[in-house]
Coordinates of C-alpha atoms and ligand atoms in Angstrom, one line a residue:
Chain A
X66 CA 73.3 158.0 104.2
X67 CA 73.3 154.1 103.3
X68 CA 73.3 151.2 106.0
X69 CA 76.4 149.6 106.3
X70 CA 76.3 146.1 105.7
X71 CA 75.0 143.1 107.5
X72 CA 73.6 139.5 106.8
X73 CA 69.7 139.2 105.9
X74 CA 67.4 136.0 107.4
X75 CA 64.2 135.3 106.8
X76 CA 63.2 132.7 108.8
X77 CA 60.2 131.4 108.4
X78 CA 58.8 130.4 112.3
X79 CA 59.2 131.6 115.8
X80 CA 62.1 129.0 116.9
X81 CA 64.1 129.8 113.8
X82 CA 63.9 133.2 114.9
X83 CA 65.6 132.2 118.5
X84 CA 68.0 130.1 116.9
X85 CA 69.3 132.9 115.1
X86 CA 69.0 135.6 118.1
X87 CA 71.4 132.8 120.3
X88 CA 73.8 132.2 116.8
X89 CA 74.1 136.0 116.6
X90 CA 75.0 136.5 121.2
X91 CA 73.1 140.1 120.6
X92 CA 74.8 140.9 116.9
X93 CA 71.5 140.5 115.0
X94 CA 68.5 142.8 115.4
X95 CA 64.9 141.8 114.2
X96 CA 63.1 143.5 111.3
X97 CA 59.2 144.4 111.9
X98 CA 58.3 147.8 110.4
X99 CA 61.7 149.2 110.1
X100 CA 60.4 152.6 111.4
X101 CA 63.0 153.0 113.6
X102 CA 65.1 150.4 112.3
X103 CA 66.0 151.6 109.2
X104 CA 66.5 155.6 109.9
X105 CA 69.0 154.4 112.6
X106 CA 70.6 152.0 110.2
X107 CA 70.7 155.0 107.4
X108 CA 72.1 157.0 110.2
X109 CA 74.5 154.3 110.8
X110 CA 73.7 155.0 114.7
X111 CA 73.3 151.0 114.7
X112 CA 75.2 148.8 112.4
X113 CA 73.9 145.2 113.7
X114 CA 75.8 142.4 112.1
X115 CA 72.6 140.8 110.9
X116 CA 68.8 141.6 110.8
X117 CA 66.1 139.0 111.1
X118 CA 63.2 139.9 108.9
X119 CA 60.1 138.8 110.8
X120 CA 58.3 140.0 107.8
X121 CA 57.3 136.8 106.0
X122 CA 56.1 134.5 109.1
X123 CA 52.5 133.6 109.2
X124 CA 50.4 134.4 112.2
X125 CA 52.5 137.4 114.2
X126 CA 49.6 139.4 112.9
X127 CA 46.8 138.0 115.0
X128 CA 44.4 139.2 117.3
X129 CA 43.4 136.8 119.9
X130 CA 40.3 137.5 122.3
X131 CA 39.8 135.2 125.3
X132 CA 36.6 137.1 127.1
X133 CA 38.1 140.1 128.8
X134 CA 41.3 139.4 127.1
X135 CA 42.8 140.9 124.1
X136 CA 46.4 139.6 122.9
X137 CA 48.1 140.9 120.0
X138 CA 50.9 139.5 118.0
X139 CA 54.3 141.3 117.7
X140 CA 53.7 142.4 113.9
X141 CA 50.2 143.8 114.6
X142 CA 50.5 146.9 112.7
X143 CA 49.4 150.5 113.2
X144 CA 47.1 150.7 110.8
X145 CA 45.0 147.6 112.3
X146 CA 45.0 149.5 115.4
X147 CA 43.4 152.2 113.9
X148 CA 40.7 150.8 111.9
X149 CA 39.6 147.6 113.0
X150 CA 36.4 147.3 114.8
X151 CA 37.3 144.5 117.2
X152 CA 40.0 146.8 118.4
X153 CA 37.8 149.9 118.4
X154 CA 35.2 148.1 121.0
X155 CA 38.1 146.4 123.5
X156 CA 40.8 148.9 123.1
X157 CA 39.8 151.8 122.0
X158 CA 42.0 153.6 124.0
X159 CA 45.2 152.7 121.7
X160 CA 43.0 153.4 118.8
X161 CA 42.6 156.9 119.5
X162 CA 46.3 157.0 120.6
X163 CA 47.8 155.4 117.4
X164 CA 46.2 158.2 115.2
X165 CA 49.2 160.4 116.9
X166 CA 52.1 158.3 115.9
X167 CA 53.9 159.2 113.3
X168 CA 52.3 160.3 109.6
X169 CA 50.1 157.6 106.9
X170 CA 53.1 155.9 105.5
X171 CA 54.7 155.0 108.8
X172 CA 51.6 153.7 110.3
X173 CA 51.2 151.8 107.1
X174 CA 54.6 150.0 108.6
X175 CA 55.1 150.0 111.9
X176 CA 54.0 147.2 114.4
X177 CA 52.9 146.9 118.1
X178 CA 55.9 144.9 118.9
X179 CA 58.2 147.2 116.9
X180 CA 57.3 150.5 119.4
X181 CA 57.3 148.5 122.4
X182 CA 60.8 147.3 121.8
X183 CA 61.9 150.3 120.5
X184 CA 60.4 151.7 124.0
X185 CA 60.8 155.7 123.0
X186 CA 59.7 157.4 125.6
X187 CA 57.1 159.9 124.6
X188 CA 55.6 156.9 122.1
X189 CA 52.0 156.2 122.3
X190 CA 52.0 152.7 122.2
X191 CA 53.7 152.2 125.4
X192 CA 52.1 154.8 126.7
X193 CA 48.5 153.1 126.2
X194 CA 50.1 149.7 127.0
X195 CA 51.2 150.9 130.1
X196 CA 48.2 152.7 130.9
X197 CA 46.1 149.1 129.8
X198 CA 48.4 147.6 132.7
X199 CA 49.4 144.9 129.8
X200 CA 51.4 141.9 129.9
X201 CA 54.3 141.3 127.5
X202 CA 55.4 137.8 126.1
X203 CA 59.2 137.4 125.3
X204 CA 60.5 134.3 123.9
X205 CA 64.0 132.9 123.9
X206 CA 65.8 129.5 123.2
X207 CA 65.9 129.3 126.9
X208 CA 62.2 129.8 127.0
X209 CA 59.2 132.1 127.2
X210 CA 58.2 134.2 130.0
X211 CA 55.7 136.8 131.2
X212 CA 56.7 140.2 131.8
X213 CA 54.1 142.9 133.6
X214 CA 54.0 146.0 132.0
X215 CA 55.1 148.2 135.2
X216 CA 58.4 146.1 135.3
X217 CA 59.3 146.2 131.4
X218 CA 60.2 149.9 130.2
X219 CA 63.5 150.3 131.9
X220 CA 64.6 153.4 130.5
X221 CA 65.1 155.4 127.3
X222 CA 64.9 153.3 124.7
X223 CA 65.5 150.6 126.9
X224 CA 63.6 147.0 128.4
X225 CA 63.4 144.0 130.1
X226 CA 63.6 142.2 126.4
X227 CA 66.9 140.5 126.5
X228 CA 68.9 140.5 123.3
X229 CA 68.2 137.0 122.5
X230 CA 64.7 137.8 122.8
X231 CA 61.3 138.6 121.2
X232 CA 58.6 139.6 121.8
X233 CA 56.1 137.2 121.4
X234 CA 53.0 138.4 122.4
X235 CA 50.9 141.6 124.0
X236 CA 47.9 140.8 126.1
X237 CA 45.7 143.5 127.6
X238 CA 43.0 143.0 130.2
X239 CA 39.9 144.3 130.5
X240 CA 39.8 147.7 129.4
X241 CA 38.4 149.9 131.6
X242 CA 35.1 151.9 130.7
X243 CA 36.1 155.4 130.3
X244 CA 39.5 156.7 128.5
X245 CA 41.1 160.0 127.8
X246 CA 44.2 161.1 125.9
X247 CA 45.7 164.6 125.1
X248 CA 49.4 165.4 123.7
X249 CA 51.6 168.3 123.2
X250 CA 53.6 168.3 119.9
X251 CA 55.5 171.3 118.6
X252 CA 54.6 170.5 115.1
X253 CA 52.0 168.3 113.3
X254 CA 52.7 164.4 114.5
X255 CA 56.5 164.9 115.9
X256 CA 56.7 163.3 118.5
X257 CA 55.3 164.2 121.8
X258 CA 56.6 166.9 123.8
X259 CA 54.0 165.6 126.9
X260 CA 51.6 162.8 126.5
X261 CA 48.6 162.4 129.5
X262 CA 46.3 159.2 129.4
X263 CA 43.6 158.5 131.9
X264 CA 41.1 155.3 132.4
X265 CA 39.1 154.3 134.7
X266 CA 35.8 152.8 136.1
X267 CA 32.5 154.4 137.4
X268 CA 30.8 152.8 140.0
X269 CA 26.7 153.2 140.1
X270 CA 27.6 155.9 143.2
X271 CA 29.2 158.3 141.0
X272 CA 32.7 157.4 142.5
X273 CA 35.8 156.5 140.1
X274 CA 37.7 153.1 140.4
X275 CA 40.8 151.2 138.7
X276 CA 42.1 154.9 137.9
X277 CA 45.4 154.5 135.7
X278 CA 46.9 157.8 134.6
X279 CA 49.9 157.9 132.7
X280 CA 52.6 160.3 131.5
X281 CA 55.0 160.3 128.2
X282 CA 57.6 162.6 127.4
X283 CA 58.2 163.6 131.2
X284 CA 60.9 161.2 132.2
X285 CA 63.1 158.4 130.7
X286 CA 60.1 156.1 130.2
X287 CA 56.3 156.2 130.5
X288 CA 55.7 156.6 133.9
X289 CA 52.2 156.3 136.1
X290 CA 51.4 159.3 137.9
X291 CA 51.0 157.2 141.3
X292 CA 50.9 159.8 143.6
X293 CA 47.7 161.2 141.5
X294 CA 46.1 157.7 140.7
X295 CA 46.0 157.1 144.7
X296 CA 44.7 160.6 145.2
X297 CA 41.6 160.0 142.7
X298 CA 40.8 156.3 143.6
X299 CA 37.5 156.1 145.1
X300 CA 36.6 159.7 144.5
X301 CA 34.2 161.4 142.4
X302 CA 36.8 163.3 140.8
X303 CA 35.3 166.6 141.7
X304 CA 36.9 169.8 140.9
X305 CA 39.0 170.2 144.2
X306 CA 39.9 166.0 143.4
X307 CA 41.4 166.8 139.9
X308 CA 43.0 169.9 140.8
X309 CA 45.0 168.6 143.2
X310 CA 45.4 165.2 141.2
X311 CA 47.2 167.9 138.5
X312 CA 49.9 169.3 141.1
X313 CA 50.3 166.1 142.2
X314 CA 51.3 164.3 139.3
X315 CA 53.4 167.6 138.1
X316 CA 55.0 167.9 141.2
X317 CA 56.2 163.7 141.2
X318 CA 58.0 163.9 138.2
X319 CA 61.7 165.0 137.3
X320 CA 61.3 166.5 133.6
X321 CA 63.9 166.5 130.8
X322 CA 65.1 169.8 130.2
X323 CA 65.6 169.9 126.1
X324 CA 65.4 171.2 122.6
X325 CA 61.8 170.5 123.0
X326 CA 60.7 172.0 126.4
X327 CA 62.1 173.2 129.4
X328 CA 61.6 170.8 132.4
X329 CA 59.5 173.6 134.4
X330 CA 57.1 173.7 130.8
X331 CA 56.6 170.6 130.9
X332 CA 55.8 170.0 134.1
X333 CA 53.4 173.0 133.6
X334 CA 51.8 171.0 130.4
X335 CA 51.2 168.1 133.0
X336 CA 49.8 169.7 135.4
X337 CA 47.0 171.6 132.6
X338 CA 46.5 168.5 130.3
X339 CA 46.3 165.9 133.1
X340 CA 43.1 168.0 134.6
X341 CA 41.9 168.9 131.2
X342 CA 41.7 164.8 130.6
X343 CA 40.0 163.9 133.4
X344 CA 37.4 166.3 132.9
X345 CA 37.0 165.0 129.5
X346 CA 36.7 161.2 131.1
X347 CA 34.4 162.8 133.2
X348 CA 32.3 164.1 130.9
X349 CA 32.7 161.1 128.6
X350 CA 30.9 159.2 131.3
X351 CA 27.9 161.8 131.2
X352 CA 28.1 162.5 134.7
X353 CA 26.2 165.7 134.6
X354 CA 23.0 163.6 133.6
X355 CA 23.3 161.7 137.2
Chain B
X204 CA 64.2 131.6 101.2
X205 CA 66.2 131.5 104.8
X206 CA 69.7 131.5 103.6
X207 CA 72.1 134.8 104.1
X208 CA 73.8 136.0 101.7
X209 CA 74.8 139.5 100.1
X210 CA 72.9 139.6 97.4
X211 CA 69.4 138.0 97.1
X212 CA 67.1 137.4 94.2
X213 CA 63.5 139.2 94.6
X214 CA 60.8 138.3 91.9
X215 CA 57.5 141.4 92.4
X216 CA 55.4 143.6 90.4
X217 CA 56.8 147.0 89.3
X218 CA 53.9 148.9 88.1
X219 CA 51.9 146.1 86.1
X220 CA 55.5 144.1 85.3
X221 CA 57.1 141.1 87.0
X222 CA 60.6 141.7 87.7
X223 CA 63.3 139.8 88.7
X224 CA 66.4 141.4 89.9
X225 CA 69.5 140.4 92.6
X226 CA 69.6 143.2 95.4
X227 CA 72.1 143.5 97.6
X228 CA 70.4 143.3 100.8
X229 CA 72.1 146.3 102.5
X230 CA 69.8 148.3 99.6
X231 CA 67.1 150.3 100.6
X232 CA 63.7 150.2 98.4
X233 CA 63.9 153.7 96.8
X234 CA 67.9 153.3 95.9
X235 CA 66.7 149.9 94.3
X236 CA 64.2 151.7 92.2
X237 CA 66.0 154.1 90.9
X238 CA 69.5 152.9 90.6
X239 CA 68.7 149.1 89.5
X240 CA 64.8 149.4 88.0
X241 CA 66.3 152.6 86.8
X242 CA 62.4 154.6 87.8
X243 CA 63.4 158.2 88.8
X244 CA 60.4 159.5 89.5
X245 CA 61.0 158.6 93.0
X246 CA 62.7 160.9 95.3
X247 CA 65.3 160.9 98.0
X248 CA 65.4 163.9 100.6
X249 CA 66.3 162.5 104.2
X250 CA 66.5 158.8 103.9
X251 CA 65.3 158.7 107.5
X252 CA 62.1 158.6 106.7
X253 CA 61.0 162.6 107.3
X254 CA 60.5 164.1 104.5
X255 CA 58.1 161.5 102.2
X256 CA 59.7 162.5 99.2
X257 CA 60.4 158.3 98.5
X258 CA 56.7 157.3 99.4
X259 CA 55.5 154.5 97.1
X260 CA 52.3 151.9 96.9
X261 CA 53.7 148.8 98.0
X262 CA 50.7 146.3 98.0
X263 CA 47.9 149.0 97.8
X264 CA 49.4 151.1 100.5
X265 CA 51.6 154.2 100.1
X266 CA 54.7 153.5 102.5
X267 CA 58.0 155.4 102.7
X268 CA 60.4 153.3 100.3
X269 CA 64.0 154.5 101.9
X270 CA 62.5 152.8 105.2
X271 CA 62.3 149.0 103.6
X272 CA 64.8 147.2 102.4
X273 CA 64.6 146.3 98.6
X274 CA 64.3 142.9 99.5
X275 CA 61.4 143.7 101.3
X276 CA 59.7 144.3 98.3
X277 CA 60.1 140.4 97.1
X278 CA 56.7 139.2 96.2
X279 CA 54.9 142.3 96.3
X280 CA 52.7 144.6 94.0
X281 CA 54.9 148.3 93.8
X282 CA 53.7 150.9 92.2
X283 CA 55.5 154.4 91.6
X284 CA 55.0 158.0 89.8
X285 CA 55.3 156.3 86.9
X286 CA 52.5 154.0 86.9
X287 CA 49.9 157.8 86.9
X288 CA 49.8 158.9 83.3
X289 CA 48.7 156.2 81.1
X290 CA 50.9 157.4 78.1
X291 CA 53.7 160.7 77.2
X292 CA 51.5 162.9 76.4
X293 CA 48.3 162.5 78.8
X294 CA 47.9 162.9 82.8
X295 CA 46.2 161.2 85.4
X296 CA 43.6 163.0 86.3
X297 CA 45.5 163.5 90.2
X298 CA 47.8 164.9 88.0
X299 CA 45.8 167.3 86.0
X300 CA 44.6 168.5 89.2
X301 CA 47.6 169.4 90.3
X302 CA 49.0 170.7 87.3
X303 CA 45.7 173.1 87.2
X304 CA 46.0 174.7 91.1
X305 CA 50.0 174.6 90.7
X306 CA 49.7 172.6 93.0
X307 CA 54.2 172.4 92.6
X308 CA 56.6 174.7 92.1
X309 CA 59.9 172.9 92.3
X310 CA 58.6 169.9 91.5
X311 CA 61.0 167.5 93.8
X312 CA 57.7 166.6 96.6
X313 CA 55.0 166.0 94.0
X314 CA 55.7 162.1 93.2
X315 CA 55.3 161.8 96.7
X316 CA 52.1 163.9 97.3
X317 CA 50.8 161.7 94.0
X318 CA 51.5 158.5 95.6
X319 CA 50.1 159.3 98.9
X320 CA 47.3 160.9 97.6
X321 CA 46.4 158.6 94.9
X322 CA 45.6 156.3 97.9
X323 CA 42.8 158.4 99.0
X324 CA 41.0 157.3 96.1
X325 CA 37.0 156.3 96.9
X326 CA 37.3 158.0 100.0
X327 CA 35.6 160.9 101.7
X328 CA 37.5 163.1 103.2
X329 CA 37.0 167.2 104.1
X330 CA 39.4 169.5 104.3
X331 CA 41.2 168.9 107.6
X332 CA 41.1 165.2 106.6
X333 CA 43.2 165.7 103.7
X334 CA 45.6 167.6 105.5
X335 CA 46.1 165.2 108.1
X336 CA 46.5 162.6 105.7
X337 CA 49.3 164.5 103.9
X338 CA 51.0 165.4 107.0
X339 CA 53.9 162.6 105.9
X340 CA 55.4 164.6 102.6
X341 CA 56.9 167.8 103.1
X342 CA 56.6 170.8 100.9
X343 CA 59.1 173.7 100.8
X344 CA 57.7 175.3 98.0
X345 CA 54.1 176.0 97.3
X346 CA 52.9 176.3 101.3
X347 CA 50.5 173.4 100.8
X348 CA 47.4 175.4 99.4
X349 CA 47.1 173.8 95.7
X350 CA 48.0 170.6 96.9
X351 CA 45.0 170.6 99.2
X352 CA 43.0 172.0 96.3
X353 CA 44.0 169.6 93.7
X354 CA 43.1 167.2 95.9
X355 CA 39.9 168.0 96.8
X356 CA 38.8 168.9 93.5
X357 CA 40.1 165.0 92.1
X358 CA 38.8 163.0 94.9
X359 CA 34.9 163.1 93.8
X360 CA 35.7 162.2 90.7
X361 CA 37.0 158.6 92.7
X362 CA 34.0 157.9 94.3
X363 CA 32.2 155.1 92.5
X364 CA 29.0 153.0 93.5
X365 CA 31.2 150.9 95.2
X366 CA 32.7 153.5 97.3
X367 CA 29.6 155.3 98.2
X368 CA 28.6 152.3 100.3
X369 CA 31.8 151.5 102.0
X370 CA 32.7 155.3 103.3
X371 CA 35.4 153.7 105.7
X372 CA 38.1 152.9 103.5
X373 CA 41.5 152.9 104.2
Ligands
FAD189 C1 58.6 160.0 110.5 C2 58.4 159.1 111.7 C3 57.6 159.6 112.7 C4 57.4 158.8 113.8 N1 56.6 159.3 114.8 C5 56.3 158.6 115.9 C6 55.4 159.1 116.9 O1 54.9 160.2 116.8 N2 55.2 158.3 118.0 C7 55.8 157.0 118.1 O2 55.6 156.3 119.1 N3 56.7 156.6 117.2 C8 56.9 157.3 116.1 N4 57.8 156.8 115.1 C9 58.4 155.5 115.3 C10 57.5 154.3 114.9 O3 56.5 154.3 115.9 C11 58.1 153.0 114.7 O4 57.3 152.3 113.9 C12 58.2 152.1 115.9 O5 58.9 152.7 116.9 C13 58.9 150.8 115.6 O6 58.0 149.8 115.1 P1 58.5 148.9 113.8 O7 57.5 147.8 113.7 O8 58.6 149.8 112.7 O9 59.8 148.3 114.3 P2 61.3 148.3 113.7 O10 61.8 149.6 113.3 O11 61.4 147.2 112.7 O12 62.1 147.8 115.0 C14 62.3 148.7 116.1 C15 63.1 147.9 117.2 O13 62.4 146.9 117.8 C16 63.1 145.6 117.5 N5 62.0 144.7 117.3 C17 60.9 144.8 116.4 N6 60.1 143.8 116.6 C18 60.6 143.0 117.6 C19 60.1 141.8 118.2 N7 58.9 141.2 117.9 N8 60.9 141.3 119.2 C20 62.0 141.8 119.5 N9 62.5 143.0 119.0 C21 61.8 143.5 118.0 C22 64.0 145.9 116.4 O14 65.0 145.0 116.3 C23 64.4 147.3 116.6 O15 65.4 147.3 117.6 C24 58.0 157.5 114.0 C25 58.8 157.0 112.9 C26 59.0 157.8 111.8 C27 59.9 157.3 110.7
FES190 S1 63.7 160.1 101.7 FE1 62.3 158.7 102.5 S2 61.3 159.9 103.9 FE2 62.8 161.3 103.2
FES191 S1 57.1 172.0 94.9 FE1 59.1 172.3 95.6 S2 59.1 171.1 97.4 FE2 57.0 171.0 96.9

């Protein structure tokens, strides 16, 4: 099918952009890699009244780091993630997750800010973002503010970005010194039936610190497996420690039940992928050698 | 350019020729080619950006062309099946491969496969490699075999000085 049809902008700064998302009250939708933009306007699930092509504005690209601190722009695209060195030594967690989305063509498109706004729940990006514990810049006429990741997925295909909104800026902290990632996909890059990230710290002792673990596909939004992350905190993530970390995080999630995978499958998948990555964390950190 | 409007003029380069044209801007890139440029050699199958069938070099790098906007393509370098063979009666090598592993039955994926691959060009890539890169254009016909063939017989034949010392590549 065709879109229907709709005004075009190209604004060429930030605040022209916000003058246009208040002119439009939530009518206009921004344009970054169209990835999901344009098969829903083809679809003609969304016919916005105007789209704001942030294609052409200098700078939304960047790649910022401030010590510890690496911040993105909205229209940092997939492909960067995936190749560029700077990325590969402070976030090279998202670099191993980005390889998963989608095929060549649409990483060739698609942009940070784009996936975090669209917010699809079993997407990498805001799976690693959330894992990363990042915060996410949104702008408005009525001005800019700060929003931590745990507070910004608010459901399927839903966040805290207000329609009169963008999204600015991502900013990850330090990345911790040890990452692991495994999905489930029925076939070749579709999206994920269950995603499972871990990260973490070793101490000189052996024992594991700033755990994250997270989980995509398993509920409306990327979720932390809390109950698990407390459980391995402080540990050496023995055997016995990851075993139960698996039935823990299985056993704190409520599952979709789809086309896909049944709820108890999935929650099955958590349980064998979530131990399977922290072994692999494990051994990523050599502890054998110790 | 900030004005709205219906229509817009975009001035790029469609396979070695600067083109202007008015779009309208509800167009997408692949309806544009082939409806306005009037360059059929580029596919529709989903339009929801599946299948691959419409994938096309915009500014070096093969994208899927039903998932931009024509406008989107103002200023920048296209290129599309047609831009392969240099003349009617000789192929591009890419091609040739194909052609010799029947590497297409049908016929309707291969401009995509062409432009996707012909991006792999000075690369090094095995086997597996290839096929992950391909993932992105769908093949009902020939079960994927040739294709990989084809490919991995042309892609020495892309590596030049140049390419031997930068392996990364895009
Ligand atoms: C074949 C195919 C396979 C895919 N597979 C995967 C996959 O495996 N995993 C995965 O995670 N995703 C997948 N995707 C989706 C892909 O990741 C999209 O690129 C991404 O979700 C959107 O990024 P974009 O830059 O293309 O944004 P767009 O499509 O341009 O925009 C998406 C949404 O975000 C809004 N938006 C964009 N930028 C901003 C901003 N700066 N501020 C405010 N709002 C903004 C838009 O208005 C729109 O609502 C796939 C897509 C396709 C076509
Ligand atoms: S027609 Fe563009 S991906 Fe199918
Ligand atoms: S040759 Fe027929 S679809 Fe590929």
């Amino acid at each position: 099918m065709k879109a229907s049809d709709f005004l075009y902008h190209r604004p060429e700064s930030v605040p022209q952009v916000l003058g246009l998302l208040r002119d439009y009250a939530g009518g206009a939708r921004i344009l970054a890699g169209g990835q999901s933009l344009m098969p829903m306007m083809n679809l003609r699930l969304w016919r916005p009244a105007a789209l704001i092509d942030i294609g052409r504005i200098p700078d939304l690209e960047r790649l910022e780091q401030k010590g510890d601190v690496t911040i993105l722009g909205p229209r940092f695209p997939y492909w960067r993630i995936e190749n560029d060195r700077v990325i590969a030594e402070r976030l090279p967690l998202l670099a191993r997750m980005v390889r998963k989305v989608g095929d060549r063509q649409v990483r060739n498109r698609g942009t940070i800010g784009g996936s975090l706004v669209q917010a699809d729940p079993t997407g990498e990006m805001p799976l690693g973002t959330l894992i990363l514990g990042a915060t996410i810049h949104a702008e408005s006429i009525r001005g800019r503010r700060a929003i931590p990741v745990e507070q910004y997925f608010l459901g399927s295909y839903a966040t805290a970005i207000e329609p009169d909104e963008m999204l600015v800026a991502v900013e990850y902290p330090r990345h911790p010194a040890y990452f692991s990632f495994a999905e489930v996909n029925r076939r070749h890059n579709d999206f994920a039936v269950v995603s499972v990230a871990v990260a973490g710290d070793r101490a000189a002792d052996g024992t594991w610190h700033n755990l994250r673990i997270g989980l995509g596909g398993v509920d409306e939004t990327p979720v932390l497996a809390l109950a698990a992350m407390r459980r391995g905190e402080g540990t050496l993530l023995q055997a016995p420690d990851i075993a139960q970390m698996g039935i823990l995080a299985a056993e704190h999630i409520d599952p979709p039940d789809d086309f896909r995978a049944s709820a108890d499958y999935r929650r099955h998948l958590t349980r064998v992928h979530l131990t399977r990555v922290l072994g692999s964390m494990l051994a990523s950190a050599g502890f054998r050698e110790e | 350019m900030s004005d709205s409007s219906n229509q817009i003029e975009i001035c790029f380069e469609i396979n070695g020729r600067q083109v202007t044209q008015t779009v309208p801007v509800r167009m997408h890139a692949a309806d544009f080619l082939r409806h306005q440029i009037g360059l059929t050699g580029t596919h529709l199958g989903c339009e929801q950006g599946i299948c691959g069938m419409c994938t096309i070099s915009v500014d070096d790098r093969p994208v899927k062309s039903c998932l931009m906007l024509a406008v989107q393509l103002d200023g920048a370098k296209v290129r599309t099946v047609e831009s392969l063979a240099p003349d009617e009666t000789e192929l591009h090598p890419l091609q040739a491969a194909f052609k010799r592993h029947h590497a297409l039955q049908c016929g309707f994926c291969t401009p995509g496969f062409l432009m996707l691959a012909r991006s792999f060009a000075g690369r090094r890539m095995n086997r597996a490699e290839i096929a992950e890169e391909i993932s992105g254009v769908l093949c009902r016909c020939t079960g994927y075999e040739g294709i990989l063939r084809a490919i991995e017989e042309w892609l020495p034949g892309t590596w030049t000085d140049a390419s031997l010392s930068d392996e990364a590549g895009q």
